[in-house]
mmCIF file of C-alpha atoms and ligand atoms in Angstrom:
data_model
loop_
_atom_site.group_PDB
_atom_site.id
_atom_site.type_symbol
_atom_site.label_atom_id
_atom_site.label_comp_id
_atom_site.label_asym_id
_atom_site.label_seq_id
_atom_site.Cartn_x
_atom_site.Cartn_y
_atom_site.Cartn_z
ATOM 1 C CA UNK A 29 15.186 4.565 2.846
ATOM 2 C CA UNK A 30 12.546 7.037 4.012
ATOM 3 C CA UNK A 31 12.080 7.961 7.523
ATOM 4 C CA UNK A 32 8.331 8.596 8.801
ATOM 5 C CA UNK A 33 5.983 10.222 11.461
ATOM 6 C CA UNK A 34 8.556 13.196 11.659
ATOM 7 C CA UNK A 35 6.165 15.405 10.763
ATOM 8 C CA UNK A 36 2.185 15.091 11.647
ATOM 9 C CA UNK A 37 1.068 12.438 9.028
ATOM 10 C CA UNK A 38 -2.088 10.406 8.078
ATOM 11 C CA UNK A 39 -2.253 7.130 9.315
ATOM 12 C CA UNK A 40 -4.638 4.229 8.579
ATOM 13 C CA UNK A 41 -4.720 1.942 11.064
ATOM 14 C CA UNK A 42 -6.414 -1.441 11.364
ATOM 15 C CA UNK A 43 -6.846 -3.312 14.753
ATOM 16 C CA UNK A 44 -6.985 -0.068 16.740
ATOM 17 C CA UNK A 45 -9.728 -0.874 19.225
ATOM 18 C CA UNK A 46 -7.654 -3.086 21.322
ATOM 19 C CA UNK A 47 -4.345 -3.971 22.607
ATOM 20 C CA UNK A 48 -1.358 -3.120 20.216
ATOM 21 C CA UNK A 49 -3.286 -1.130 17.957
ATOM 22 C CA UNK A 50 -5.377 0.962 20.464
ATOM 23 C CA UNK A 51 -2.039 2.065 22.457
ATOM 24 C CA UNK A 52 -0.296 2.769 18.574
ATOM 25 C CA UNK A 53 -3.884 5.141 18.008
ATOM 26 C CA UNK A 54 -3.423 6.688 21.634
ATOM 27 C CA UNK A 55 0.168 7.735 21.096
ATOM 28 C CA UNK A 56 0.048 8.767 17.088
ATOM 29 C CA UNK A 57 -3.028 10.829 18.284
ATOM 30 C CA UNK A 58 -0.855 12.606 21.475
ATOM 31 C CA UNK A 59 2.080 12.988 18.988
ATOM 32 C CA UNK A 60 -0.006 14.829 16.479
ATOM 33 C CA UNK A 61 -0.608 12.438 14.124
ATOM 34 C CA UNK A 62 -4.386 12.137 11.757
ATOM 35 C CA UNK A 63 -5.916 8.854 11.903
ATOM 36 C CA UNK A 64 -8.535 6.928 10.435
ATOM 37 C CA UNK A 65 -9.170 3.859 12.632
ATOM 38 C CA UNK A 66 -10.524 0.370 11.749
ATOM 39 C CA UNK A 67 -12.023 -2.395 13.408
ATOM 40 C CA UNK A 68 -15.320 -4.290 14.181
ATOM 41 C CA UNK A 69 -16.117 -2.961 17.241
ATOM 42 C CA UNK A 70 -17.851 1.143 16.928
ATOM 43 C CA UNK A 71 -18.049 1.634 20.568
ATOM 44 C CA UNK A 72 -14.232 1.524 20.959
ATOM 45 C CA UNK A 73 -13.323 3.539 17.729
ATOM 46 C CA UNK A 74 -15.584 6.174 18.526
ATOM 47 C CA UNK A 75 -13.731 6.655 21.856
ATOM 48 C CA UNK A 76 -10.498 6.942 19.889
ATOM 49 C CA UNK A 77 -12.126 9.430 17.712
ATOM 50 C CA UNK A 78 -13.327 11.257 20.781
ATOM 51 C CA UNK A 79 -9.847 12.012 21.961
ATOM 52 C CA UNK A 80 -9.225 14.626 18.961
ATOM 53 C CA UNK A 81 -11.905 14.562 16.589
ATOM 54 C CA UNK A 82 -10.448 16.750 14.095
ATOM 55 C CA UNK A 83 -7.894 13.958 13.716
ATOM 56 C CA UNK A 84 -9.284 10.829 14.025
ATOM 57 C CA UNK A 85 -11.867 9.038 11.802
ATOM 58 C CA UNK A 86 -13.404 5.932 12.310
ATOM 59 C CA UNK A 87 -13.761 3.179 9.656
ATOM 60 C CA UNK A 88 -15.180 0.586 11.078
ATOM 61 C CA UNK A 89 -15.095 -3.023 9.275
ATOM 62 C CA UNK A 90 -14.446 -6.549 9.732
ATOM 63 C CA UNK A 91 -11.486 -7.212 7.752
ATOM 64 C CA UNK A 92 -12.390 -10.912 6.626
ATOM 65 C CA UNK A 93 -15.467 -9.275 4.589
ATOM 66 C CA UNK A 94 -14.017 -7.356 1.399
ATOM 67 C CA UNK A 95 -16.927 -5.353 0.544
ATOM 68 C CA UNK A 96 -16.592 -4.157 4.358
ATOM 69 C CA UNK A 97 -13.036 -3.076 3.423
ATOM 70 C CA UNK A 98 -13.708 -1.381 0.164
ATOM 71 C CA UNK A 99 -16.494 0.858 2.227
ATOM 72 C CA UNK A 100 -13.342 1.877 4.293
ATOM 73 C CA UNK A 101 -11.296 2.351 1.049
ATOM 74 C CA UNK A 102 -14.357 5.416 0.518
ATOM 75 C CA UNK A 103 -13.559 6.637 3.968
ATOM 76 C CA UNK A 104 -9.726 6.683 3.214
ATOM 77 C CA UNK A 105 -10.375 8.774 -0.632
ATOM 78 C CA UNK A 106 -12.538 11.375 1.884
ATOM 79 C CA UNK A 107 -9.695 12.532 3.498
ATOM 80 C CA UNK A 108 -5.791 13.366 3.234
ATOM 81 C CA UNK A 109 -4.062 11.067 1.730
ATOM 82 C CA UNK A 110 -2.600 8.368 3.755
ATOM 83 C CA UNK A 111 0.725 8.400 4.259
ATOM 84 C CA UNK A 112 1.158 4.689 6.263
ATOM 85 C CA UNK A 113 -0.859 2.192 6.719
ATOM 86 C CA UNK A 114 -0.494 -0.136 9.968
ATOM 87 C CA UNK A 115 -2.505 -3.434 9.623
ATOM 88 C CA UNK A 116 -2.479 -4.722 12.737
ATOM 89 C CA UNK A 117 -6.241 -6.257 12.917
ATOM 90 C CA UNK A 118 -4.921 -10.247 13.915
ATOM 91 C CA UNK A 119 -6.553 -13.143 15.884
ATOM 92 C CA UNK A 120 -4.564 -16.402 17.673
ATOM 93 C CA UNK A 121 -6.492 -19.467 18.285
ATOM 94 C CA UNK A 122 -4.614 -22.417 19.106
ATOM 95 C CA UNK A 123 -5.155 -25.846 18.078
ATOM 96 C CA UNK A 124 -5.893 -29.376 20.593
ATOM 97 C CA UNK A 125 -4.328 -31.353 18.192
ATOM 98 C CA UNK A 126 -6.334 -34.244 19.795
ATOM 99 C CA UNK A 127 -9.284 -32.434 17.775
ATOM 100 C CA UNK A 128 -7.469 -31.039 14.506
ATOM 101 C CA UNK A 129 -9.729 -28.659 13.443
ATOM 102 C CA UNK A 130 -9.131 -27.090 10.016
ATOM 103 C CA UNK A 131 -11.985 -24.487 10.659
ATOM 104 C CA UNK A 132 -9.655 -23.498 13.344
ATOM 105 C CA UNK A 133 -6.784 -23.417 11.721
ATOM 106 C CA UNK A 134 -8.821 -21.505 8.368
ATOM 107 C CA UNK A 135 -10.142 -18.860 10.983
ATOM 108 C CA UNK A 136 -6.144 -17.988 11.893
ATOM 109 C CA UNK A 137 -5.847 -17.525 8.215
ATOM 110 C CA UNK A 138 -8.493 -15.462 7.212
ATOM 111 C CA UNK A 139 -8.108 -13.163 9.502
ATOM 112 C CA UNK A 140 -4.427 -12.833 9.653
ATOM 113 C CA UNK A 141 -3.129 -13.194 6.259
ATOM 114 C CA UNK A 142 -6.175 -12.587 3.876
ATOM 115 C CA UNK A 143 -7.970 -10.293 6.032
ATOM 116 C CA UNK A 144 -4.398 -7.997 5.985
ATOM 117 C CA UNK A 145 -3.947 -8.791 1.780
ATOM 118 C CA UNK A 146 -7.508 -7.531 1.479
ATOM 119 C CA UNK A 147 -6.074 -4.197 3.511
ATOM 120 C CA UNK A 148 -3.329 -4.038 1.502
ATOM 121 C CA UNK A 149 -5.800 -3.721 -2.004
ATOM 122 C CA UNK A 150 -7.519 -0.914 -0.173
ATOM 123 C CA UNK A 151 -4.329 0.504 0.836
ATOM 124 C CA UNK A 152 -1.980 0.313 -2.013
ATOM 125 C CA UNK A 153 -4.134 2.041 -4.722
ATOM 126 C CA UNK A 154 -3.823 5.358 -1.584
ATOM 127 C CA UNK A 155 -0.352 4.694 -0.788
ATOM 128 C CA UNK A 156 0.690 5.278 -4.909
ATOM 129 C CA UNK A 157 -1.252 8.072 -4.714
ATOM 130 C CA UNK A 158 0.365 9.537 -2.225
ATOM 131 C CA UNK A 159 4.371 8.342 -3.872
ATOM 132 C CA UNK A 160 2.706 10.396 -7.156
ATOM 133 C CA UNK A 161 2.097 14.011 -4.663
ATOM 134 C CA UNK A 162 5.871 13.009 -4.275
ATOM 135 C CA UNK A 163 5.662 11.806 -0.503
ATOM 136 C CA UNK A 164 6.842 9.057 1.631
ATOM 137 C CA UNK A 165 4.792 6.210 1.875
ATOM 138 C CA UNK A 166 4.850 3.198 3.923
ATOM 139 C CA UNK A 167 2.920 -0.035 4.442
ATOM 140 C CA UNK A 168 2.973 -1.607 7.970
ATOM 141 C CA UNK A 169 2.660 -5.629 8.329
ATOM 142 C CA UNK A 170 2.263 -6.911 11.884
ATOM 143 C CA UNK A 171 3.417 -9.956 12.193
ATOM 144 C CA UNK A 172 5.038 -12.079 14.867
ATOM 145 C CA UNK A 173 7.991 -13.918 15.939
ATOM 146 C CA UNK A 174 6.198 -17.181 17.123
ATOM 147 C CA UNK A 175 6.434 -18.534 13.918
ATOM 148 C CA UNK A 176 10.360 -18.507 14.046
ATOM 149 C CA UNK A 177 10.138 -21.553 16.780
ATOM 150 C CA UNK A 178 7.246 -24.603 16.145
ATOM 151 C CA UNK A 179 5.822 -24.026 19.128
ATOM 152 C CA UNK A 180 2.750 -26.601 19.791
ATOM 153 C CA UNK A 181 -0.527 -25.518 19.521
ATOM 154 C CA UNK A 182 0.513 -22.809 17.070
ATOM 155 C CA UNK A 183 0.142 -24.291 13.762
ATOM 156 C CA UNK A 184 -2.550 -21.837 12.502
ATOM 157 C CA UNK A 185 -1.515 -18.664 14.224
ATOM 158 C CA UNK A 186 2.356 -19.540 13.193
ATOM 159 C CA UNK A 187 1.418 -20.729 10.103
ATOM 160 C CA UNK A 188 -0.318 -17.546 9.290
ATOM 161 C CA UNK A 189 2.188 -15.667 10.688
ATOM 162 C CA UNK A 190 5.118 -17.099 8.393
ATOM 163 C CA UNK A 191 2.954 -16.271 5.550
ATOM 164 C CA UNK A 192 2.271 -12.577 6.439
ATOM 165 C CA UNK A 193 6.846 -12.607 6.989
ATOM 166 C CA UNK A 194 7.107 -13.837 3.466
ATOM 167 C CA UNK A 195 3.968 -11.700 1.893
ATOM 168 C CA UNK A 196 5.806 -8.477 3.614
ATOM 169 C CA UNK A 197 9.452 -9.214 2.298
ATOM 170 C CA UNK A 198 8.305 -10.242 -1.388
ATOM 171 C CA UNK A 199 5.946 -6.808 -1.269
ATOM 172 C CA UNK A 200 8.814 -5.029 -0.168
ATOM 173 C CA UNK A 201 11.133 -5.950 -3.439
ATOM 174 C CA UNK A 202 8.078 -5.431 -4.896
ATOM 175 C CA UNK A 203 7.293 -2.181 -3.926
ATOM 176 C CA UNK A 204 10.748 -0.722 -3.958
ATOM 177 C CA UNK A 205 11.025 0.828 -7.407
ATOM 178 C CA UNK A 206 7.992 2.515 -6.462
ATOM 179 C CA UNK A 207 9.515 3.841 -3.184
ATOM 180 C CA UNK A 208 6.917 2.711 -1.010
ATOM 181 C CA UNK A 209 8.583 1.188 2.251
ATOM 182 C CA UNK A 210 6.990 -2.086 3.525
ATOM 183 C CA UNK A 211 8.020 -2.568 7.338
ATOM 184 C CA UNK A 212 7.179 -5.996 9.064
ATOM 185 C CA UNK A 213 6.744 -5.654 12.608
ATOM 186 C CA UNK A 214 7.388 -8.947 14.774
ATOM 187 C CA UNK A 215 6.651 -8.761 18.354
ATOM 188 C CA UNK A 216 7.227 -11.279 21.118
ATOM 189 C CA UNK A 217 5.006 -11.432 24.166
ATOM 190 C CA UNK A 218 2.728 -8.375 24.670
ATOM 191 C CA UNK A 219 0.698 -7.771 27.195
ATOM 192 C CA UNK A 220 -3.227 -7.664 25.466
ATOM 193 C CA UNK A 221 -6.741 -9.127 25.878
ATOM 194 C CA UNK A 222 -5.027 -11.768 23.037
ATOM 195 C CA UNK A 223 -2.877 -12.645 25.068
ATOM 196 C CA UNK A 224 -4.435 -12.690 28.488
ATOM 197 C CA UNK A 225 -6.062 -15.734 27.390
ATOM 198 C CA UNK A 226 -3.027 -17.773 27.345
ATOM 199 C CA UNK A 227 -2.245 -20.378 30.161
ATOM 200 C CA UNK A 228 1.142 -20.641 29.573
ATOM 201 C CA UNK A 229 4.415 -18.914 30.928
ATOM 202 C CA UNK A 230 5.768 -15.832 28.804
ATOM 203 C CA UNK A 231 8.876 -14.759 29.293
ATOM 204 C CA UNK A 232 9.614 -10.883 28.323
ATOM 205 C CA UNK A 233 6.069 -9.824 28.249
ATOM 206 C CA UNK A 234 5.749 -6.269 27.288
ATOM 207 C CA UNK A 235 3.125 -3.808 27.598
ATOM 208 C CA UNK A 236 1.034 -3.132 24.750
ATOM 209 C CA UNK A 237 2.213 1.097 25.542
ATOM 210 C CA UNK A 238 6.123 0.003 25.165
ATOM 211 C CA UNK A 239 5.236 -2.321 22.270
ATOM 212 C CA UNK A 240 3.630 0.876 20.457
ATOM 213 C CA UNK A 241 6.497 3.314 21.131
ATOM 214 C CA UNK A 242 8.739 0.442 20.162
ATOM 215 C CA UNK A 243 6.882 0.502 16.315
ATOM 216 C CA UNK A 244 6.586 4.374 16.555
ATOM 217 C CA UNK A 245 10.583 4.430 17.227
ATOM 218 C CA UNK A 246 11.330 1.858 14.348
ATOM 219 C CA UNK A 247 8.846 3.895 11.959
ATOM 220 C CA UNK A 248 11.110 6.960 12.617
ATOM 221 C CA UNK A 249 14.010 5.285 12.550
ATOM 222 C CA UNK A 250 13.270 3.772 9.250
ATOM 223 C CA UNK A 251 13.955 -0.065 10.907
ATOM 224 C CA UNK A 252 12.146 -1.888 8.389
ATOM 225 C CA UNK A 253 12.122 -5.299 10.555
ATOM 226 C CA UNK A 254 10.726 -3.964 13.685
ATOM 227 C CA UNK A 255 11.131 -7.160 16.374
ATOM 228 C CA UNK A 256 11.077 -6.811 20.267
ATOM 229 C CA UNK A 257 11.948 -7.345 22.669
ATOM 230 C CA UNK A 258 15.945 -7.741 22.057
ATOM 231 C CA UNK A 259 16.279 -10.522 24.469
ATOM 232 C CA UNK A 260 12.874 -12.588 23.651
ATOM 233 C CA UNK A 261 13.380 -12.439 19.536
ATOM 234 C CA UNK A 262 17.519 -12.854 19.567
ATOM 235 C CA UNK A 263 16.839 -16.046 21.748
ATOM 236 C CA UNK A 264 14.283 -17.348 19.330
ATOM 237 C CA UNK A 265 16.420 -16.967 16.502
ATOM 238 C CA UNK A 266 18.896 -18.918 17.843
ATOM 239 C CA UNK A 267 16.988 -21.365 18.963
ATOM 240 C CA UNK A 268 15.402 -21.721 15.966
ATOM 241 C CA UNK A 269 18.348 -21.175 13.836
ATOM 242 C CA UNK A 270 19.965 -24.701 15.825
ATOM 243 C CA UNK A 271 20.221 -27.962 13.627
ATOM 244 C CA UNK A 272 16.110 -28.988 12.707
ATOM 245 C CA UNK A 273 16.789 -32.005 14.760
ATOM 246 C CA UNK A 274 17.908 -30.574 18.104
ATOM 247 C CA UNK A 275 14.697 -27.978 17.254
ATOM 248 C CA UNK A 276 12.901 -30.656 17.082
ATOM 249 C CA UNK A 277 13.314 -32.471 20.157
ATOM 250 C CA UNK A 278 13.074 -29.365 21.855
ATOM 251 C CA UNK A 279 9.640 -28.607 20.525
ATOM 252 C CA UNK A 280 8.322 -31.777 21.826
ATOM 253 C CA UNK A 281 9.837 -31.298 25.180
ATOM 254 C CA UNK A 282 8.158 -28.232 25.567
ATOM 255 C CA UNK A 283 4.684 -30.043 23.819
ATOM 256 C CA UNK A 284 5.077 -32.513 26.572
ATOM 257 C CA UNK A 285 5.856 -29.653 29.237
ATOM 258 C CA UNK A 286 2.661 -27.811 28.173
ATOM 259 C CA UNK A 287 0.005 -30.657 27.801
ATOM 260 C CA UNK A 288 1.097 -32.754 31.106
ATOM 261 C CA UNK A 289 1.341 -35.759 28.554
ATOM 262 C CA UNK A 290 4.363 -37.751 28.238
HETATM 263 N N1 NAP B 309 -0.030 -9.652 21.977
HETATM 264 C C1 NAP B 309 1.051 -10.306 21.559
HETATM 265 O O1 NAP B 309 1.821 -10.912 22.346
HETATM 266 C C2 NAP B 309 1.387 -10.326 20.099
HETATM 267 C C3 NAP B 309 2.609 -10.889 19.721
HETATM 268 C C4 NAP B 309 2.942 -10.915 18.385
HETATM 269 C C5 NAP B 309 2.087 -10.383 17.442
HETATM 270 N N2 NAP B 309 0.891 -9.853 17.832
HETATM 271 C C6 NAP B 309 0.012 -9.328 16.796
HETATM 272 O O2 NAP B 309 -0.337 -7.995 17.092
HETATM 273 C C7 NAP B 309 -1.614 -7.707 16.518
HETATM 274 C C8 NAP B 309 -2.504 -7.083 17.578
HETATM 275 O O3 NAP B 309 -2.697 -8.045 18.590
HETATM 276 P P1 NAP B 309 -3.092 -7.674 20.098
HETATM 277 O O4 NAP B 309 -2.272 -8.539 20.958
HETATM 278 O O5 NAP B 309 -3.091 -6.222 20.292
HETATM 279 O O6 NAP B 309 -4.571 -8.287 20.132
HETATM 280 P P2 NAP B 309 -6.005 -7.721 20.572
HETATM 281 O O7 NAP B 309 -5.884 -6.866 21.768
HETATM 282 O O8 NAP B 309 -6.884 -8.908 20.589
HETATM 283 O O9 NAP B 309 -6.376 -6.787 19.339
HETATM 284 C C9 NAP B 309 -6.691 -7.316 18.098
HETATM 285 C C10 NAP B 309 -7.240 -6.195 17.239
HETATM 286 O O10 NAP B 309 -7.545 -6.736 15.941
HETATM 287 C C11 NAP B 309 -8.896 -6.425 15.631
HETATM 288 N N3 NAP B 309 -9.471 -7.523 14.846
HETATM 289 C C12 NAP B 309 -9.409 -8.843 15.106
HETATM 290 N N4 NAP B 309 -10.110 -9.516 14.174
HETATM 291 C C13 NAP B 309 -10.578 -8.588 13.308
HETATM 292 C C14 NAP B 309 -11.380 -8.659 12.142
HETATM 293 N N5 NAP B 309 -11.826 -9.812 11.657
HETATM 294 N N6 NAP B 309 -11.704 -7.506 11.503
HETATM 295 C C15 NAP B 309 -11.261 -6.324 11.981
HETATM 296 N N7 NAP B 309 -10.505 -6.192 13.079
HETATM 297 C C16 NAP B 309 -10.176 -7.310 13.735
HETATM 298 C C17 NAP B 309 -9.604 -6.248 16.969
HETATM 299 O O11 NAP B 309 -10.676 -5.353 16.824
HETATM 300 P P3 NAP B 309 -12.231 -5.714 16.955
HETATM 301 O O12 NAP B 309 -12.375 -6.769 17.985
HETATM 302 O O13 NAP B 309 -12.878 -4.402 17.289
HETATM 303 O O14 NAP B 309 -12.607 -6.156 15.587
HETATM 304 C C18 NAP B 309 -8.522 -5.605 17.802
HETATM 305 O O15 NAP B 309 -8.505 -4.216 17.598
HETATM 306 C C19 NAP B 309 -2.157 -9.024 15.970
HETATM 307 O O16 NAP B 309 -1.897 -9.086 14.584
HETATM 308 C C20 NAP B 309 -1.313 -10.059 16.709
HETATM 309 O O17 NAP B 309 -1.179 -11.267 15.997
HETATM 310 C C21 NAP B 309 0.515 -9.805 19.142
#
C-alpha cells in the first residue's frame, strides 16, 4: 500500500473548475503540488493556472468527447509524468418519474461513468509509465454514496454512481500486480453549484474546502475508500444494509415526503 502527495507530485485532475475539484486544485497547488487541470470551461482553468503557473497546466476538454480526451492525453506526455490522477469531472440530474426520460438518465451516464472510463484510457497508459520509472502511482475515482440508499429521483445519478463503485473495485484487483493504487472516493452532501440546485433537505453538508482536505488526508493516508462525512455515510450504510423490504418502504416514505404525493 503506497502512500501519496508526501512529496510535491504531478497530478491530473479532471472536474477542477468547480466545486470539489476546484478546492482539491486550490489546495494541491498551496501544498506544492504540479497540476494539469481539465474541464470544459477555459475561463476557470486559466485562473487555476494563474495561481502558480510554473505548476499548473490547463487541459481543457469535455470528457464525454474522446478525441477531446486524447488531445489532453498530448498535454499529459508534455510534461512530468503523472503520478495520480483524480477524475472528478461528474454531473446529477434527477429524474420526474412522471416523465421517464432515458436521455436523462443516458446524460448521468455518459458523463459519469464513460466520460471517467474514457479518463482512465488516457490515464492508465501515463500511470504504467510512471510504475516502470519505479514510482507510486494512483488512480482516483469519485464516486458517491447516494447510490448506497434508492433514493427517488436518483436512478441515473445512483445508477451511474454504483457503476463507477464497481468499475473502481474490479480496476483495483486489476491493477494490483501492477502496483498502481485505485482509490474510490464517496462523498455525502457537499456544498457545490451541483448541489445548490437541490430543493431538498441535506443533512451533514460539507464544504467543498473540507471535502478536499478530507481526499488530500485519505490520499496520504493511503485510505483507499475515501467516504465522508463519518456520520452521513455510516448512517447510510446501515440504512441501507437493513432487510430490502424495510429499505423499501422507507424509500417510498421518503418518495412520498419529497413529491407532496401520497
Ligand atoms: N457535491 C456533492 O454533494 C457530491 C456528493 C457526492 C459526489 N459528488 C461528486 O463529486 C464530483 C464533483 O462534483 P461537485 O459537487 O464539485 O460539482 P460541480 O461543482 O458541478 O463540479 C463538477 C465539475 O465537473 C466538470 N464537468 C462536468 N461535466 C463535464 C464534462 N462533460 N466534461 C468535463 N468536465 C465536466 C465541471 O467542469 P466544467 O463545467 O468546466 O466542464 C466541474 O468542474 C462529481 O463527480 C459528483 O458526482 C458530489
Amino acid at each position: 500500500m503506497s502512500r501519496f502527495l508526501a512529496e510535491p507530485s504531478n497530478v491530473w485532475l479532471t472536474g477542477a473548475t468547480s466545486g470539489i475539484g476546484e478546492a482539491l486544485a486550490r489546495q494541491l497547488i498551496r501544498e506544492g503540488h504540479s497540476l494539469v487541470v481539465t474541464g470544459r470551461r477555459q475561463s476557470a482553468l486559466d485562473e487555476l493556472a494563474s495561481l502558480d503557473a510554473a505548476r499548473v497546466r490547463t487541459a481543457p476538454a469535455d470528457t464525454t468527447d474522446t478525441g477531446e480526451l486524447a488531445r489532453v492525453g498530448s498535454i499529459l506526455d508534455s510534461g512530468e509524468p503523472i503520478d495520480i490522477a483524480i477524475l472528478n469531472a461528474g454531473t446529477c440530474e434527477y429524474l420526474d418519474i412522471e416523465h421517464f426520460d432515458s436521455e436523462l438518465i443516458g446524460r448521468n451516464i455518459d458523463t459519469n461513468v464513460m466520460g471517467t472510463v474514457r479518463s482512465i484510457e488516457q490515464a492508465l497508459p501515463r500511470l504504467r509509465r510512471t510504475r516502470r520509472l519505479g514510482r507510486p502511482a494512483a488512480l482516483v475515482i469519485v464516486g458517491s454514496s447516494a447510490w448506497w440508499f434508492p433514493f427517488a429521483r436518483a436512478e441515473g445519478y445512483g445508477a451511474s454512481k454504483a457503476a463507477l463503485a464497481y468499475l473502481a473495485h474490479s480496476l483495483r484487483a486489476d491493477l494490483a500486480r501492477e502496483g498502481i493504487d485505485v482509490f474510490l472516493v464517496s462523498p455525502g452532501f457537499v456544498k457545490t453549484p451541483l448541489t445548490d440546485r437541490n430543493d431538498f433537505p441535506m443533512p451533514f453538508l460539507v464544504t467543498a474546502d473540507n471535502a478536499a482536505k478530507r481526499v488530500i488526508n485519505g490520499l496520504k493516508k493511503g485510505r483507499h475508500d475515501i467516504e465522508f462525512p463519518r456520520r452521513f455515510t455510516w448512517t447510510l450504510r446501515l440504512l441501507g444494509n437493513l432487510p430490502q423490504a424495510l429499505v423499501d418502504r422507507m424509500a417510498a416514505a421518503m418518495a412520498r415526503d419529497t413529491s407532496g404525493n401520497q
